[in-house]
Short mmCIF file of C-alpha atoms in Angstrom, two decimals:
data_model
loop_
_atom_site.label_atom_id
_atom_site.label_comp_id
_atom_site.label_asym_id
_atom_site.label_seq_id
_atom_site.Cartn_x
_atom_site.Cartn_y
_atom_site.Cartn_z
CA MET A 150 7.14 -3.12 -21.62
CA PRO A 151 8.52 -1.90 -24.99
CA LEU A 152 9.60 1.70 -25.57
CA SER A 153 11.21 3.52 -28.48
CA PHE A 154 11.94 7.14 -29.42
CA ARG A 155 14.19 9.16 -31.72
CA MET A 156 17.35 10.82 -30.44
CA ILE A 157 18.70 13.76 -32.44
CA MET A 158 22.23 12.55 -33.16
CA ASP A 159 24.27 10.98 -35.98
CA PHE A 160 24.00 7.24 -36.36
CA LYS A 161 27.19 5.18 -36.29
CA GLU A 162 27.42 1.75 -37.85
CA THR A 163 29.09 0.48 -34.68
CA LEU A 164 25.77 1.02 -32.87
CA ARG A 165 24.45 -2.04 -34.70
CA ASP A 166 26.97 -4.21 -32.84
CA GLU A 167 26.00 -4.73 -29.21
CA LYS A 168 29.57 -5.81 -28.43
CA SER A 169 31.07 -2.53 -29.64
CA GLN A 170 32.18 0.15 -27.18
CA ASP A 171 29.92 2.72 -28.86
CA PHE A 172 26.90 0.48 -28.27
CA LYS A 173 27.85 -0.18 -24.65
CA ASP A 174 28.49 3.48 -23.84
CA LEU A 175 25.28 4.78 -25.41
CA SER A 176 23.06 1.95 -24.14
CA ASP A 177 24.40 2.44 -20.59
CA LYS A 178 23.63 6.14 -20.75
CA VAL A 179 20.13 5.67 -22.18
CA SER A 180 19.36 3.00 -19.57
CA ARG A 181 20.57 5.14 -16.67
CA ASP A 182 18.59 8.18 -17.81
CA LEU A 183 15.41 6.14 -18.34
CA ASP A 184 15.83 4.47 -14.93
CA GLY A 185 15.81 7.95 -13.39
CA VAL A 186 12.55 8.78 -15.19
CA TYR A 187 10.49 5.68 -14.44
CA ILE A 188 11.65 5.03 -10.87
CA VAL A 189 10.09 8.37 -9.87
CA LEU A 190 6.59 7.43 -11.02
CA TYR A 191 6.79 3.71 -10.23
CA PRO A 192 9.15 3.47 -7.23
CA ASP A 193 7.75 0.18 -5.94
CA ASP A 194 7.39 -1.64 -9.25
CA PHE A 195 10.03 -0.46 -11.72
CA VAL A 196 13.20 -2.57 -12.05
CA ARG A 197 15.31 -1.26 -14.95
CA ALA A 198 15.49 -0.20 -18.59
CA VAL A 199 17.40 -2.41 -21.04
CA VAL A 200 18.39 -1.29 -24.54
CA ARG A 201 17.95 -4.16 -26.99
CA ARG A 202 19.23 -2.45 -30.12
CA PHE A 203 19.68 0.86 -31.96
CA ARG A 204 18.06 1.67 -35.32
CA GLN A 205 18.93 4.40 -37.76
CA GLY A 206 16.91 7.55 -38.07
CA SER A 207 18.64 9.57 -36.43
CA VAL A 208 19.26 7.06 -33.57
CA ILE A 209 16.25 5.10 -32.36
CA PRO A 210 16.80 2.91 -29.28
CA GLU A 211 14.46 -0.03 -28.78
CA VAL A 212 14.12 -0.52 -25.04
CA ASP A 213 12.50 -3.00 -22.68
CA LEU A 214 11.22 -1.55 -19.41
CA GLU A 215 11.22 -4.25 -16.73
CA PHE A 216 8.79 -4.27 -13.80
CA LYS A 217 8.56 -6.58 -10.81
CA ALA A 218 6.57 -9.77 -11.17
CA ASN A 219 3.00 -9.55 -9.83
CA SER A 220 3.22 -5.75 -9.73
CA THR A 221 0.77 -3.35 -11.35
CA THR A 222 2.42 -2.80 -14.72
CA PRO A 223 1.64 0.58 -16.32
CA SER A 224 -0.20 0.64 -19.63
CA ASN A 225 1.50 1.49 -22.93
CA THR A 226 -0.11 4.93 -22.86
CA ASP A 227 1.24 5.52 -19.33
CA ILE A 228 4.71 4.51 -20.53
CA VAL A 229 4.53 7.10 -23.32
CA ARG A 230 3.09 9.81 -21.05
CA THR A 231 5.74 9.26 -18.38
CA LEU A 232 8.65 9.89 -20.75
CA TYR A 233 6.85 12.77 -22.50
CA THR A 234 6.25 14.45 -19.11
CA ALA A 235 9.93 14.07 -18.17
CA LEU A 236 10.89 15.82 -21.43
CA THR A 237 8.47 18.72 -21.03
CA GLY A 238 10.52 21.90 -21.07
CA SER A 239 14.06 21.17 -22.25
CA GLY A 240 13.16 18.15 -24.39
CA ASN A 241 16.31 16.46 -23.12
CA LEU A 242 16.87 13.08 -21.50
CA GLY A 243 19.98 13.91 -19.50
CA ASN A 244 22.13 15.52 -22.20
CA LEU A 245 20.45 13.54 -24.98
CA VAL A 246 18.11 15.53 -27.20
CA LEU A 247 14.88 13.66 -27.99
CA ASP A 248 12.02 14.20 -30.39
CA LYS A 249 9.06 14.14 -27.96
CA THR A 250 6.58 13.34 -30.71
CA SER A 251 8.44 10.12 -31.59
CA ILE A 252 7.79 8.29 -28.29
CA THR A 253 5.96 5.00 -28.79
CA SER A 254 5.13 1.88 -26.79
CA ASN A 255 3.54 -0.85 -28.89
CA THR A 256 0.65 0.92 -30.65
CA ALA A 257 0.57 3.88 -28.24
CA ASP A 258 2.17 7.12 -29.38
CA VAL A 259 2.03 10.77 -28.39
CA ASN A 260 -0.28 11.80 -31.23
CA THR A 261 -2.99 9.19 -30.64
CA LEU A 262 -3.16 9.07 -26.84
CA PRO A 263 -6.66 8.60 -25.40
CA PRO A 264 -7.91 10.97 -22.69
CA LEU A 265 -6.12 10.54 -19.37
CA ARG A 266 -8.40 9.02 -16.69
CA ILE A 267 -8.10 10.21 -13.10
CA VAL A 268 -10.30 8.10 -10.80
CA THR A 269 -10.66 9.45 -7.28
CA GLU A 270 -12.29 7.46 -4.46
CA PHE A 271 -12.97 8.09 -0.77
CA LEU A 272 -15.49 7.41 2.00
CA LEU A 273 -17.68 10.32 3.05
CA ILE A 274 -18.63 10.55 6.73
CA ASP A 275 -22.27 11.31 6.07
CA ARG A 276 -25.55 9.43 5.96
CA PHE A 277 -26.30 7.55 2.76
CA THR A 278 -29.83 8.07 1.47
CA PRO A 279 -31.62 6.16 -1.30
CA GLY A 280 -31.76 9.31 -3.42
CA LEU A 281 -27.96 9.24 -3.83
CA SER A 282 -28.30 6.07 -5.90
CA SER A 283 -29.84 8.14 -8.70
CA SER A 284 -27.59 10.50 -10.63
CA ILE A 285 -30.54 12.74 -11.48
CA SER A 286 -31.85 13.23 -7.94
CA ALA A 287 -31.54 16.69 -6.40
CA GLU A 288 -29.42 15.47 -3.47
CA SER A 289 -27.08 13.57 -5.79
CA ILE A 290 -26.60 16.59 -8.06
CA GLN A 291 -26.04 18.87 -5.06
CA LEU A 292 -23.38 16.60 -3.53
CA ASN A 293 -21.77 16.03 -6.93
CA ASP A 294 -21.43 19.79 -7.49
CA LYS A 295 -19.91 20.25 -4.05
CA ILE A 296 -17.28 17.56 -4.70
CA ASN A 297 -16.48 18.80 -8.22
CA ASN A 298 -16.05 22.38 -7.00
CA TRP A 299 -13.47 20.98 -4.59
CA LEU A 300 -11.55 18.45 -6.71
CA LYS A 301 -11.66 19.94 -10.21
CA PRO A 302 -9.48 23.01 -9.45
CA ILE A 303 -6.91 20.76 -7.74
CA LEU A 304 -6.59 18.52 -10.80
CA GLU A 305 -6.49 21.51 -13.14
CA THR A 306 -3.36 22.76 -11.37
CA TYR A 307 -1.62 19.67 -12.73
CA TYR A 308 -3.36 19.14 -16.08
CA GLY A 309 -4.73 22.54 -17.03
CA GLN A 310 -8.31 23.35 -18.02
CA ILE A 311 -8.55 20.68 -20.70
CA MET A 312 -11.06 18.34 -19.12
CA VAL A 313 -13.03 16.09 -21.46
CA ASN A 314 -16.78 16.02 -20.68
CA SER A 315 -18.30 16.73 -17.29
CA ALA A 316 -17.34 14.51 -14.38
CA PHE A 317 -20.12 12.99 -12.32
CA ALA A 318 -19.63 11.23 -9.00
CA ASN A 319 -21.00 7.78 -8.27
CA PHE A 320 -22.34 7.26 -4.74
CA SER A 321 -22.93 3.91 -3.04
CA ASN A 322 -23.87 2.69 0.42
CA SER A 323 -20.98 1.63 2.68
CA ASP A 324 -22.53 0.64 6.03
CA ASN A 325 -24.69 3.81 5.91
CA TRP A 326 -21.82 6.10 4.96
CA ILE A 327 -21.24 7.32 1.39
CA GLN A 328 -18.65 5.59 -0.76
CA THR A 329 -17.71 8.07 -3.47
CA LYS A 330 -16.05 7.49 -6.83
CA VAL A 331 -15.56 10.19 -9.44
CA GLU A 332 -13.75 9.96 -12.77
CA TYR A 333 -12.15 12.88 -14.60
CA GLN A 334 -10.73 12.77 -18.12
CA PHE A 335 -8.14 15.18 -19.44
CA SER A 336 -6.90 15.59 -23.00
CA THR A 337 -3.18 15.73 -22.23
CA PRO A 338 0.03 13.83 -23.06
CA ILE A 339 1.47 14.39 -19.58
CA ILE A 340 1.02 12.30 -16.45
CA VAL A 341 1.45 13.20 -12.78
CA ASN A 342 2.41 10.86 -9.97
CA PRO A 343 -0.89 9.91 -8.25
CA ARG A 344 0.80 10.35 -4.87
CA LYS A 345 1.42 13.99 -5.72
CA ILE A 346 -2.28 14.44 -6.50
CA ILE A 347 -3.18 12.67 -3.24
CA ASP A 348 -0.95 15.09 -1.32
CA GLY A 349 -2.65 18.01 -3.06
CA ILE A 350 -6.11 16.76 -2.13
CA LEU A 351 -5.14 16.05 1.48
CA ALA A 352 -3.64 19.52 1.83
CA SER A 353 -6.77 21.22 0.50
CA THR A 354 -9.77 22.45 2.46
CA SER A 355 -12.58 20.00 1.86
CA PRO A 356 -16.27 21.02 1.89
CA VAL A 357 -17.12 17.46 3.02
CA ARG A 358 -15.78 15.30 5.85
CA TYR A 359 -14.17 12.14 4.56
CA VAL A 360 -11.99 9.32 5.91
CA ARG A 361 -8.60 10.53 4.75
CA TYR A 362 -6.92 7.15 4.70
CA THR A 363 -9.56 5.85 2.25
CA LEU A 364 -8.55 8.41 -0.39
CA LYS A 365 -7.33 6.74 -3.59
CA VAL A 366 -6.24 8.17 -6.92
CA ASN A 367 -5.99 5.63 -9.74
CA GLU A 368 -5.77 2.81 -7.15
CA ASN A 369 -2.95 4.53 -5.23
CA GLN A 370 -3.92 4.81 -1.56
CA ALA A 371 -3.20 7.65 0.84
CA GLN A 372 -0.64 6.50 3.42
CA PHE A 373 -1.39 6.81 7.14
CA ASP A 374 -0.56 4.94 10.33
CA MET A 375 -3.77 3.94 12.15
CA VAL A 376 -3.93 3.18 15.87
CA PRO A 377 -7.26 1.51 16.77
CA PHE A 378 -8.89 1.59 20.21
CA SER A 379 -12.20 0.34 21.58
CA LEU A 380 -13.00 3.11 24.03
CA ARG A 381 -15.62 2.20 26.64
CA ILE A 382 -17.74 5.23 27.58
CA LEU A 383 -19.18 4.61 31.05
CA ASN A 384 -21.61 7.53 31.32
CA LYS A 385 -23.51 6.88 28.07
CA ASP A 386 -26.38 4.45 27.56
CA PHE A 387 -26.60 2.44 24.38
CA SER A 388 -29.62 2.82 22.13
CA ASP A 389 -30.53 1.08 18.89
CA GLY A 390 -29.92 4.27 16.92
CA LEU A 391 -26.23 4.19 17.84
CA SER A 392 -25.74 0.97 15.87
CA ASN A 393 -26.56 2.84 12.64
CA ARG A 394 -23.73 5.16 11.71
CA GLY A 395 -26.02 7.07 9.42
CA SER A 396 -28.30 8.05 12.32
CA THR A 397 -28.45 11.38 14.12
CA GLU A 398 -27.62 9.66 17.43
CA PHE A 399 -24.47 8.14 15.98
CA LYS A 400 -23.40 11.42 14.42
CA GLU A 401 -23.89 13.39 17.65
CA LEU A 402 -22.00 10.98 19.92
CA SER A 403 -19.22 10.23 17.42
CA THR A 404 -18.71 13.97 16.87
CA GLN A 405 -18.45 14.48 20.62
CA VAL A 406 -15.87 11.68 20.87
CA THR A 407 -13.75 12.80 17.91
CA THR A 408 -13.84 16.49 18.86
CA SER A 409 -12.77 15.71 22.43
CA ILE A 410 -9.95 13.34 21.45
CA LYS A 411 -8.61 15.68 18.77
CA LYS A 412 -7.95 18.27 21.49
CA LEU A 413 -5.55 15.82 23.16
CA PHE A 414 -3.49 15.39 19.97
CA GLY A 415 -3.64 18.93 18.61
CA ASN A 416 0.11 19.56 19.14
CA GLU A 417 1.28 16.00 18.51
CA LYS A 418 3.68 15.65 15.58
CA GLY A 419 2.17 13.86 12.58
CA PHE A 420 -1.38 13.78 13.96
CA SER A 421 -4.02 13.67 11.24
CA GLU A 422 -7.54 12.74 12.36
CA VAL A 423 -9.76 10.72 14.70
CA TYR A 424 -12.59 8.52 13.45
CA VAL A 425 -15.36 6.63 15.22
CA THR A 426 -16.28 3.77 12.89
CA LYS A 427 -18.71 1.85 15.11
CA LEU A 428 -20.69 2.14 18.37
CA THR A 429 -21.68 -0.99 20.27
CA LYS A 430 -23.10 -1.98 23.66
CA GLY A 431 -21.15 -1.98 26.88
CA SER A 432 -22.14 0.77 28.17
CA VAL A 433 -21.18 2.35 24.84
CA VAL A 434 -18.02 1.08 23.17
CA ALA A 435 -16.63 3.37 20.49
CA SER A 436 -14.44 1.67 17.88
CA THR A 437 -12.00 4.51 17.32
CA GLU A 438 -9.05 5.08 14.98
CA VAL A 439 -6.41 7.73 15.62
CA THR A 440 -4.41 8.39 12.46
CA PHE A 441 -0.94 9.82 11.89
CA SER A 442 1.46 10.41 9.06
CA PRO A 443 3.60 7.29 8.51
CA GLY A 444 6.29 6.65 11.11
CA SER A 445 5.48 9.65 13.28
CA THR A 446 4.23 7.83 16.40
CA SER A 447 3.67 4.47 18.09
CA PRO A 448 0.65 2.74 19.69
CA SER A 449 2.22 3.08 23.15
CA ARG A 450 2.66 6.82 22.67
CA VAL A 451 -0.96 7.23 21.55
CA SER A 452 -2.32 5.17 24.47
CA GLN A 453 -0.26 7.20 26.95
CA ILE A 454 -1.68 10.48 25.61
CA LEU A 455 -5.21 9.08 25.89
CA LEU A 456 -4.58 7.83 29.44
CA ASN A 457 -3.17 11.18 30.48
CA GLY A 458 -6.16 12.88 28.84
CA ILE A 459 -8.88 10.98 30.73
CA PRO A 460 -9.57 13.94 33.09
CA SER A 461 -9.85 16.28 30.08
CA LEU A 462 -12.25 13.89 28.34
CA GLU A 463 -14.40 13.78 31.47
CA THR A 464 -14.71 17.56 31.43
CA GLU A 465 -15.96 17.12 27.83
CA GLY A 466 -18.73 14.82 29.12
CA LEU A 467 -17.01 11.49 28.40
CA LYS A 468 -16.15 9.18 31.29
CA ILE A 469 -13.75 6.64 29.82
CA ASP A 470 -12.85 3.21 31.21
CA SER A 471 -9.04 3.46 31.36
CA THR A 472 -8.60 -0.30 30.80
CA SER A 473 -10.21 0.02 27.36
CA ILE A 474 -7.52 2.43 26.16
CA ASN A 475 -4.66 -0.04 26.05
CA PRO A 476 -4.41 -1.51 22.54
CA PRO A 477 -4.25 -5.31 22.29
CA VAL A 478 -0.86 -6.63 23.40
CA PRO A 479 0.47 -9.70 21.54
CA SER A 480 0.64 -12.75 23.79
CA THR A 481 4.16 -13.64 24.95
CA PRO A 482 5.18 -17.21 24.12
CA ARG A 483 5.78 -19.41 27.18
CA PRO A 484 9.48 -20.29 27.64
CA PHE A 485 10.45 -23.82 26.76
CA PRO A 486 10.99 -25.76 30.04
CA GLY A 487 14.57 -26.76 30.86
CA PHE A 488 13.72 -30.38 31.67
CA ALA A 489 12.20 -30.80 28.22
CA VAL A 490 15.44 -29.61 26.66
CA ALA A 491 17.38 -32.20 28.73
CA ILE A 492 15.03 -35.00 27.63
CA ILE A 493 15.37 -34.01 23.97
CA VAL A 494 19.19 -33.96 24.23
CA LEU A 495 19.29 -37.42 25.90
CA CYS A 496 16.94 -38.87 23.27
CA GLY A 497 19.11 -37.45 20.52
CA LEU A 498 22.25 -39.02 22.03
CA ALA A 499 20.46 -42.35 22.38
CA ILE A 500 19.45 -42.28 18.71
CA LEU A 501 23.10 -41.75 17.78
CA ILE A 502 24.64 -44.29 20.21
CA ILE A 503 22.25 -47.26 19.85
CA PRO A 504 23.14 -48.04 16.18
CA ILE A 505 26.85 -47.94 17.10
CA LEU A 506 26.35 -50.40 19.98
CA ILE A 507 24.41 -52.76 17.72
CA ILE A 508 27.21 -52.78 15.13
CA VAL A 509 29.86 -53.42 17.82
CA ALA A 510 27.78 -56.23 19.32
CA LEU A 511 27.39 -57.94 15.94
CA LYS A 512 31.09 -57.78 15.16
CA THR A 513 32.19 -59.11 18.58
CA GLY A 514 29.54 -61.86 18.81
CA LEU A 515 28.17 -60.29 21.97
CA PHE A 516 24.59 -61.25 21.16
CA LYS A 517 25.57 -64.94 20.80
CA LYS A 518 27.44 -64.96 24.09
CA LEU A 519 24.55 -63.26 25.89
CA ALA A 520 22.13 -65.83 24.47
CA GLN A 521 24.32 -68.64 25.77
CA ALA A 522 24.69 -66.97 29.13
CA PHE A 523 20.96 -66.80 29.65
CA SER A 524 20.33 -70.36 28.38
CA LEU A 525 19.03 -73.08 30.81
CA ARG A 526 21.66 -75.59 29.68
CA SER A 527 24.58 -76.64 31.92
CA PRO A 528 27.71 -74.50 31.74
CA ASP A 529 29.70 -77.63 30.78
CA TYR A 530 27.77 -77.73 27.50
CA TYR A 531 29.39 -74.54 26.17
CA ASP A 532 32.89 -74.28 24.79
CA PHE A 533 34.01 -70.74 25.43
#
């Protein structure tokens, strides 16, 4: 991706020659400082900044920003915003003084940037109703206001109160829960790492219950470790209503399950949330996900806590089949039998030795002598 900007310094003619020491020194410094800027916002995709040449006026570097193949390359406007944001305050790139208004990437520049789009998505744990499909329905407006009153102040802490137009959430049916997508637009030249916004949303008090690991900001997903279990509840009878996760029956039983299990993990490091995503027959099997911050636990640790907590769950009205708690264990490959190894080795030796024996036999005339030996003619016939 191309990038250029004006540095407030005197131009030297030697900067036109990429083999000169002045060119090498300045290009190395510009590249290093730009690497430090873009690796922060694009840690998984950014590779390096390469200075192609310097132009006069004062000094204008023309730079190529390289990103990994098949990665999500930022747009030209994001390239401009990223550098502008890094310069906010001092206006310096390292100890280089830049003119912030001179930043360009192809046709994108600071003065003509379009509104910044912040698209937030998540799955609400609540029943989807047909009325939510219409943006003008009372229930859609009510839920939209609730979500905006929650998210808008969080975004304004990063971008200020310069939102363009009113944001309105889009609601869709996701297996009888509410898939939510809301777009905000801000008139600003700065950009904030989406992961920072995700952290801000996760740390806030939400007026709605949502699946935290489904939270996305501009296609960047919240990071959690999920440990799934199919918990078999022995003292509950399955009914048709439990198969619909938008039903009252599903909500009541899933709330009982999640509330009870959360008590077991309340003091566990990195614990986030418990979700029941499905209820099926047998007596009732709850497809459950226990979520943690990345790297803070292991499936064996989670299963042990659940096994130890079976008596506590029973006091909460849930009799759990202990065999359902163990997560699936990968099958262990059967060892290769020793006799098979011996057969393979012997076959390999035979393949190597047989060609050698054939060559020796041909050179010594062994085949001819053997043919004569097995002939029916009298021994006096042959002249050995």
